[in-house]
Every structure is written in structure tokens, then in C-alpha cells.
């Protein structure tokens, strides 16, 4: 993994300096739970909600549970409801981990999001699906598999208010629909089929298309592809309510490109205008900041992360159609980012609002300020 180039870092830092004025500075003594008002309370005051992903393992961490309780109004299941975790064969469903998370959510007054019913990248399908004997009528067989999976899972969780029905269907490189064993036999209508199944099983839940297109220049083909995809769904009256903007922002080792110029911000705003112009709602589904390439020194690094996040959040939250902000976890040590492309200095990344000692970081305050100053919904 190569760190950000000097040019990229300077670009990042320039943006950070511009935004620094609005980022409250916090010392190493920031209180464990952040300011008196929780992120969710701050969001609620503007007509939004704040939440986070949670994994089954985190249920055994009382301090993590406490942060979920005190900071969040909504939880999304990080892995527990993915296809490989919930169905080990055509008629073998295992909802134990999901049920435990759902119980925690109910006991603590958290709404629940389901993630995800179909992750379009083939490697995230269960092995048994990938090797299934499709017989003489492959399209029919695949529809049956999808119908059973989507319907059974949705009906098992009638309390889920919002579902990522299809995840990452558009190729980030080309902007075209990713090809899988499903598209081979069902064609692009595969997507329509999934949403119709979901709507039939959950007439009142929010149905979301979730993807990781972002504001960086390298993501243009992805943004354009997602927009074309959403236009097509609208034309065909497919019941999709909102675009889930994953928001894994920050360094991307494969595409080191300076992100913070005005044209890039305009492009991001233009993308969100086009999506909302089609009548879609918006939500931030998996927010975190990859600090790969930023300086080692924690205080400086944290300030840069916070300022970068604030810039992104200010644009994105300026859309009143955006009602929910969820981070992909709350505490740095659990982040998926710790396991991919380590930092060159070997130090852990600091992508989430609480550090590994459960202390609120400047990113926490950037989130709080962005929520507090967003236009009311
Ligand atoms: O954070 C998740 C990690 O624990 C899993 O191993 C991985 C594969 O299931 O998925 C991660 O979450 C991804 C999410 O489901 C979809 N968007 C990208 C997330 C980070 O890879």
C-alpha cells in the first residue's frame, strides 16, 4: 500500500485548514462519551437519526454496547444478515446472530436496518449458491433461490425499518452492472426481481440500493453508472426508495487522487442533486475515514481526519432528503479498515468517532457539528 503522495497530502491538508475553523479542538482528555448531547440527540434535533453498524461479537463488549445505547438511534447489522451467515443450504436458515442483535436493538430502543439481501459481487455469495445445480431451467431455479432467501429473511425480521436489498451492483471501474451467475441467466431484471420480492414481503420498509461511489475523481465512472442504474429502476417502476451512500471516505490505495478540489465537490453535489431529482431519498450507510497516508502523530492526524470528514458531511448533509447517518462501527479497534492495507508506519488507523480506548475523537465532534449545523428536515 502506498501512502498518499506529497501533492495529495497537501491537497488534503489545504482542505483541512480551510475547514479547521469549524472543527472544535479536543484534547486527549475528551470525555469518554463525548459531549452531553449524544450524536443521535443532535441528529434528532435536525430531523435526522444517527446510528452505527454492530457485529454479533460486539454484544459481548459492554463498553461498545454502552456506546450503542447512548449515542445511537438506529443499528445496522454489520455481517449477521448477509446471505452466507443466514442460509447454509436451500432450506437451512440460521438467524441466531441476527436475532441476538435484533434483541439488543429492541431492548435499547434502537431502530434496525438490515444489510444486505443480495451482495452482487459473486465472492460474497454462499458457496452452496455458487455451486448450485441449476438444472434445465436455470432462470426459474435462480428466481426460486432468490425469492426464498429474500422473503424468508425479510419475514423473519418484520421490525426492520430499512433494508439494503441489493449491495454494490455497479462496477466501480466501468459503471456497468456487475456480471454474476444471476445476471448470466436473469439479465439485469435480476435487480428488479429482488426489489419486487422485498416490497411484497415488506410493504412498509424503506428499500435501499447501497453502493460505495464517492466524491473522488477516480469514482466518476462509478457515480455515472449508479445514476444510469437508478434512472433505469425509476423508469421501470422498481420499488427502490433510497440510495445508500456507503461513505468509506479518505485514502484509497488503488486510486491515489487528490480529492478536495472545488470541481470534485461540485461533481459530488451534482451527483446527489441528480439522484434526489429522480425522487430517491438518501442515507449515509457505512461512514468511516481511512487515514492511510496521513501523518503518524495522533493529534495532527485526528485534526486532518476530522476536517476532511466535516467537508464531506457538510456537502452530503446539505441534502434534506438525507435522513440517516450511520457509521461502520463506533470504535477504531474493531474497524474492518484495520485488516486491509495497513499504514506504512504500522500504527492502527483512526477511522471512527471513538478511539480504541472508547474516547471520543475529533472525528466525533466533526460528526456532531455537521449534524448540528445541517439544515433541519
Ligand atoms: O465490515 C465487514 C467485514 O467485517 C466483512 O468481513 C466484510 C465481508 O462480509 O464486509 C465488511 O463490510 C462491508 C459491507 O458489508 C459492504 N460495504 C463494504 C464494507 C467494508 O468492506
Coordinates of C-alpha atoms and ligand atoms in Angstrom, one line a residue, residues 53 55 77-79 82 84-85 115-116 119 121 124 164 167-168 210-212 246 248 285-286 288 328 334-337 339-340, ligand 1:
X53 CA -23.1 -0.9 12.5
X55 CA -21.5 -7.1 14.9
X77 CA -26.2 -5.4 11.3
X78 CA -22.6 -5.5 10.1
X79 CA -22.4 -9.1 8.9
X82 CA -25.5 -11.4 4.9
X84 CA -23.6 -16.7 3.8
X85 CA -24.4 -16.0 7.5
X115 CA -27.7 -5.4 5.5
X116 CA -27.9 -7.0 2.9
X119 CA -24.4 -8.6 -2.5
X121 CA -20.1 -9.5 -6.1
X124 CA -19.9 -12.8 -1.3
X164 CA -30.1 -2.8 1.8
X167 CA -25.5 -4.1 -2.5
X168 CA -22.7 -2.9 -4.9
X210 CA -26.4 0.6 -1.4
X211 CA -23.0 1.3 -3.0
X212 CA -19.6 3.0 -2.5
X246 CA -21.6 3.9 2.0
X248 CA -15.9 4.9 3.2
X285 CA -24.9 3.8 5.5
X286 CA -21.2 3.0 6.3
X288 CA -15.6 5.9 8.2
X328 CA -19.5 1.5 10.0
X334 CA -13.0 -3.0 15.5
X335 CA -12.9 -1.3 12.1
X336 CA -12.6 -3.5 9.0
X337 CA -10.0 -1.0 7.8
X339 CA -7.4 -5.5 8.4
X340 CA -6.8 -4.1 4.9
Ligands
LIG1 O1 -17.1 -4.9 7.8 C1 -17.4 -6.0 7.1 C2 -16.4 -7.1 7.3 O2 -16.4 -7.5 8.7 C3 -16.7 -8.3 6.5 O3 -15.6 -9.3 6.6 C4 -16.8 -7.9 5.0 C5 -17.3 -9.1 4.1 O4 -18.5 -9.6 4.5 O5 -17.8 -6.9 4.9 C6 -17.5 -5.7 5.6 O6 -18.5 -4.8 5.4 C7 -18.6 -4.3 4.0 C8 -20.1 -4.1 3.8 O7 -20.8 -5.3 4.1 C9 -20.4 -3.6 2.4 N1 -19.6 -2.4 2.1 C10 -18.2 -2.5 2.4 C11 -18.0 -3.0 3.8 C12 -16.5 -3.0 4.1 O8 -15.9 -4.0 3.3

